[in-house]
């Protein structure tokens, strides 16, 4: 596809279960970002991948959160032992490079509900 | 991370120009000024960016103060579809994109 694709679009899970959220960036984009947006709130930075460099994990809220980016393309955000406060929309974005004059393209997000 | 300050909300009449201000007094010489907007129930979308000179594109114009400590996003003729949260962001050496609270723009018909 032409844009950033995220799956699933909606996920309902029970408290304590693990979930995996997927992001397919635009082909050829070397930079990939994950954000979290709780209801009525702003975007909270989670993690940033740029090429083969070590990811910037400074926004991950706890060690229950982790992310991988395989082959410089698809990324998976994993949340272990989900809690109700993890309920939010998780947004992924990609950009052609990580350079400061490059625009980022966002997916439509995955709405996670922990019950 | 470099910081920006924006009004929490603004109103404008449909078909009139809108000027959205942003203060970034701690900007450094290499920071780029980016604007994104987020329409209801959608992911953010890029609007425009600049470094020193004013910029125009099909969506908007960006006016950057001479000292670069402030900038203004200009929507030339607002429509109802322009109702969104507008984020002013400084992209600095850290590379990651940090969003603030933004300005919620209401368009009155």
Short mmCIF file of C-alpha atoms in Angstrom, two decimals:
data_model
loop_
_atom_site.label_atom_id
_atom_site.label_comp_id
_atom_site.label_asym_id
_atom_site.label_seq_id
_atom_site.Cartn_x
_atom_site.Cartn_y
_atom_site.Cartn_z
CA UNK A 1 0.00 0.00 0.00
CA UNK A 2 0.91 3.61 -0.33
CA UNK A 3 0.67 4.57 3.33
CA UNK A 4 1.63 3.34 6.79
CA UNK A 5 -0.44 0.32 7.67
CA UNK A 6 -1.22 -0.79 11.21
CA UNK A 7 -2.90 -3.96 12.38
CA UNK A 8 -5.16 -4.80 13.98
CA UNK A 9 -7.23 -1.62 13.86
CA UNK A 10 -8.93 -2.62 17.10
CA UNK A 11 -7.85 -5.01 19.82
CA UNK A 12 -9.68 -5.98 22.99
CA UNK A 13 -7.69 -8.02 25.46
CA UNK A 14 -8.02 -9.22 28.99
CA UNK A 15 -5.89 -7.75 31.73
CA UNK A 16 -2.70 -9.74 32.13
CA UNK A 17 -2.53 -10.99 28.53
CA UNK A 18 0.25 -10.11 26.10
CA UNK A 19 -0.52 -8.22 22.86
CA UNK A 20 1.40 -7.55 19.67
CA UNK A 21 0.71 -4.55 17.48
CA UNK A 22 2.07 -4.43 13.95
CA UNK A 23 3.26 -1.54 11.82
CA UNK A 24 4.08 -1.73 8.10
CA UNK A 25 5.92 1.48 7.18
CA UNK A 26 6.06 3.02 3.73
CA UNK A 27 8.50 1.06 1.58
CA UNK A 28 11.99 2.52 1.70
CA UNK A 29 11.43 4.57 4.83
CA UNK A 30 14.34 4.15 7.21
CA UNK A 31 12.85 5.91 10.24
CA UNK A 32 9.97 4.46 12.25
CA UNK A 33 8.23 5.88 15.33
CA UNK A 34 5.72 4.53 17.84
CA UNK A 35 3.41 6.74 19.89
CA UNK A 36 0.59 6.23 22.35
CA UNK A 37 -2.46 8.46 22.65
CA UNK A 38 -4.82 8.02 25.59
CA UNK A 39 -8.37 9.29 25.27
CA UNK A 40 -8.42 13.07 24.95
CA UNK A 41 -4.67 13.34 25.45
CA UNK A 42 -1.70 14.25 23.29
CA UNK A 43 0.76 11.92 21.60
CA UNK A 44 3.25 10.24 23.92
CA UNK A 45 6.51 9.19 22.25
CA UNK A 46 7.43 5.55 22.86
CA UNK A 47 10.32 4.43 20.63
CA UNK A 48 12.20 5.45 17.49
CA UNK A 49 14.08 3.30 14.98
CA UNK A 50 16.52 4.74 12.45
CA UNK A 51 18.17 2.42 9.98
CA UNK A 52 20.59 0.03 11.66
CA UNK A 53 21.22 2.27 14.65
CA UNK A 54 20.25 1.24 18.16
CA UNK A 55 16.63 2.32 18.77
CA UNK A 56 15.79 5.24 21.03
CA UNK A 57 13.71 3.53 23.71
CA UNK A 58 13.56 6.51 26.03
CA UNK A 59 9.75 6.80 25.86
CA UNK A 60 8.82 3.24 26.79
CA UNK A 61 6.82 3.56 30.02
CA UNK A 62 7.87 0.27 31.60
CA UNK A 63 9.75 -2.96 30.91
CA UNK A 64 6.44 -4.53 29.89
CA UNK A 65 6.77 -2.61 26.63
CA UNK A 66 9.18 -3.64 23.89
CA UNK A 67 9.48 -3.19 20.15
CA UNK A 68 11.35 -4.76 17.30
CA UNK A 69 11.96 -3.80 13.73
CA UNK A 70 12.94 -6.73 11.55
CA UNK A 71 14.92 -6.22 8.37
CA UNK A 72 14.53 -2.49 8.60
CA UNK A 73 10.88 -2.75 7.64
CA UNK A 74 7.98 -4.13 9.67
CA UNK A 75 7.84 -3.28 13.35
CA UNK A 76 6.06 -5.00 16.21
CA UNK A 77 5.20 -3.35 19.52
CA UNK A 78 4.68 -5.89 22.29
CA UNK A 79 2.97 -5.18 25.57
CA UNK A 80 3.30 -7.92 28.18
CA UNK A 81 0.90 -8.48 31.06
CA UNK A 82 -1.41 -5.71 29.88
CA UNK A 83 -2.97 -3.36 32.41
CA UNK A 84 -6.09 -1.23 32.09
CA UNK A 85 -3.98 1.93 31.91
CA UNK A 86 -2.44 0.56 28.68
CA UNK A 87 -5.76 1.21 26.94
CA UNK A 88 -5.06 3.80 24.25
CA UNK A 89 -4.58 4.30 20.53
CA UNK A 90 -1.11 3.21 19.45
CA UNK A 91 0.15 5.12 16.43
CA UNK A 92 3.03 4.30 14.14
CA UNK A 93 4.77 6.69 11.76
CA UNK A 94 7.56 6.41 9.22
CA UNK A 95 9.73 8.87 7.34
CA UNK A 96 12.14 8.52 4.46
CA UNK A 97 15.07 9.38 6.70
CA UNK A 98 15.59 10.58 10.24
CA UNK A 99 16.86 13.90 8.99
CA UNK A 100 15.36 16.97 10.58
CA UNK A 101 13.77 18.29 7.38
CA UNK A 102 11.84 15.10 6.63
CA UNK A 103 8.10 14.70 7.11
CA UNK A 104 6.59 11.73 8.93
CA UNK A 105 3.57 9.78 7.73
CA UNK A 106 1.23 8.28 10.30
CA UNK A 107 -0.93 5.20 10.23
CA UNK A 108 -4.52 5.15 11.45
CA UNK A 109 -3.52 3.52 14.70
CA UNK A 110 -4.50 0.47 16.73
CA UNK A 111 -7.12 1.07 19.41
CA UNK A 112 -6.23 -1.16 22.35
CA UNK A 113 -8.80 -1.81 25.06
CA UNK A 114 -7.78 -3.78 28.14
CA UNK A 115 -10.73 -5.18 30.07
CA UNK B 1 14.09 18.35 23.86
CA UNK B 2 13.34 21.77 22.44
CA UNK B 3 10.00 23.14 23.61
CA UNK B 4 7.15 25.07 22.02
CA UNK B 5 4.24 27.03 23.47
CA UNK B 6 0.86 27.23 21.77
CA UNK B 7 -2.58 28.50 22.83
CA UNK B 8 -4.83 25.69 24.00
CA UNK B 9 -7.63 26.58 21.60
CA UNK B 10 -8.67 29.07 18.95
CA UNK B 11 -11.80 29.82 16.97
CA UNK B 12 -12.18 31.10 13.47
CA UNK B 13 -15.00 31.70 11.03
CA UNK B 14 -15.31 29.56 7.95
CA UNK B 15 -13.75 31.00 4.79
CA UNK B 16 -11.59 33.44 6.77
CA UNK B 17 -7.81 33.25 7.29
CA UNK B 18 -6.48 31.66 10.46
CA UNK B 19 -3.20 32.54 12.14
CA UNK B 20 -1.95 29.91 14.59
CA UNK B 21 0.94 31.17 16.75
CA UNK B 22 3.81 29.20 18.24
CA UNK B 23 6.57 30.39 20.56
CA UNK B 24 9.90 28.59 20.65
CA UNK B 25 12.26 30.94 22.43
CA UNK B 26 14.88 28.23 23.11
CA UNK B 27 15.25 27.25 19.47
CA UNK B 28 18.79 26.53 18.32
CA UNK B 29 20.29 27.38 14.97
CA UNK B 30 19.79 23.93 13.47
CA UNK B 31 16.26 23.19 14.73
CA UNK B 32 13.57 22.82 12.09
CA UNK B 33 10.03 24.05 12.78
CA UNK B 34 7.40 21.50 11.81
CA UNK B 35 3.61 21.66 11.93
CA UNK B 36 1.30 18.67 12.02
CA UNK B 37 -2.41 18.47 12.52
CA UNK B 38 -4.70 15.76 13.81
CA UNK B 39 -8.24 15.59 12.55
CA UNK B 40 -10.82 13.88 14.80
CA UNK B 41 -10.31 10.11 15.06
CA UNK B 42 -7.31 10.15 12.71
CA UNK B 43 -3.55 9.95 12.97
CA UNK B 44 -1.57 13.18 12.66
CA UNK B 45 -0.75 14.49 9.21
CA UNK B 46 2.15 16.66 8.14
CA UNK B 47 1.32 20.25 7.23
CA UNK B 48 4.51 22.19 6.61
CA UNK B 49 8.05 22.79 7.87
CA UNK B 50 10.74 25.44 7.64
CA UNK B 51 14.13 26.53 8.96
CA UNK B 52 14.59 30.26 8.46
CA UNK B 53 12.60 31.48 5.49
CA UNK B 54 8.84 31.65 5.14
CA UNK B 55 7.37 28.63 3.38
CA UNK B 56 4.25 28.03 1.32
CA UNK B 57 2.59 24.84 0.17
CA UNK B 58 -0.86 23.78 -0.96
CA UNK B 59 -2.11 23.39 2.60
CA UNK B 60 -0.75 26.43 4.40
CA UNK B 61 1.96 29.04 4.84
CA UNK B 62 4.57 29.22 7.58
CA UNK B 63 5.82 32.60 8.68
CA UNK B 64 9.01 32.47 10.77
CA UNK B 65 10.10 35.44 12.85
CA UNK B 66 13.46 36.95 12.00
CA UNK B 67 14.94 35.85 15.35
CA UNK B 68 13.25 32.43 14.90
CA UNK B 69 11.83 32.55 18.41
CA UNK B 70 8.28 32.33 17.09
CA UNK B 71 6.37 31.23 14.04
CA UNK B 72 2.83 31.38 12.68
CA UNK B 73 0.94 28.81 10.67
CA UNK B 74 -1.44 30.50 8.27
CA UNK B 75 -4.48 28.80 6.79
CA UNK B 76 -5.55 31.18 4.07
CA UNK B 77 -9.22 30.25 3.92
CA UNK B 78 -10.44 27.96 6.66
CA UNK B 79 -13.03 25.31 5.96
CA UNK B 80 -14.93 23.10 8.38
CA UNK B 81 -12.53 20.32 7.44
CA UNK B 82 -9.66 22.30 8.96
CA UNK B 83 -11.05 21.80 12.47
CA UNK B 84 -8.28 19.83 14.17
CA UNK B 85 -5.52 19.95 16.77
CA UNK B 86 -2.48 21.70 15.32
CA UNK B 87 0.95 20.81 16.68
CA UNK B 88 4.02 23.02 16.39
CA UNK B 89 7.17 20.91 16.81
CA UNK B 90 10.87 21.63 16.89
CA UNK B 91 12.98 18.92 15.36
CA UNK B 92 16.34 18.95 17.02
CA UNK B 93 19.40 16.74 17.21
CA UNK B 94 17.56 14.01 19.03
CA UNK B 95 15.81 13.07 15.76
CA UNK B 96 12.69 11.76 17.50
CA UNK B 97 9.54 13.83 17.02
CA UNK B 98 8.06 15.08 20.28
CA UNK B 99 4.48 16.40 20.29
CA UNK B 100 3.21 18.99 22.75
CA UNK B 101 -0.43 19.67 23.56
CA UNK B 102 -1.12 21.66 20.40
CA UNK B 103 -3.89 24.14 19.60
CA UNK B 104 -7.43 22.90 19.10
CA UNK B 105 -8.87 24.91 16.22
CA UNK B 106 -12.64 25.32 16.04
CA UNK B 107 -14.17 26.53 12.77
CA UNK B 108 -17.50 28.31 13.02
CA UNK B 109 -19.86 27.96 10.04
#
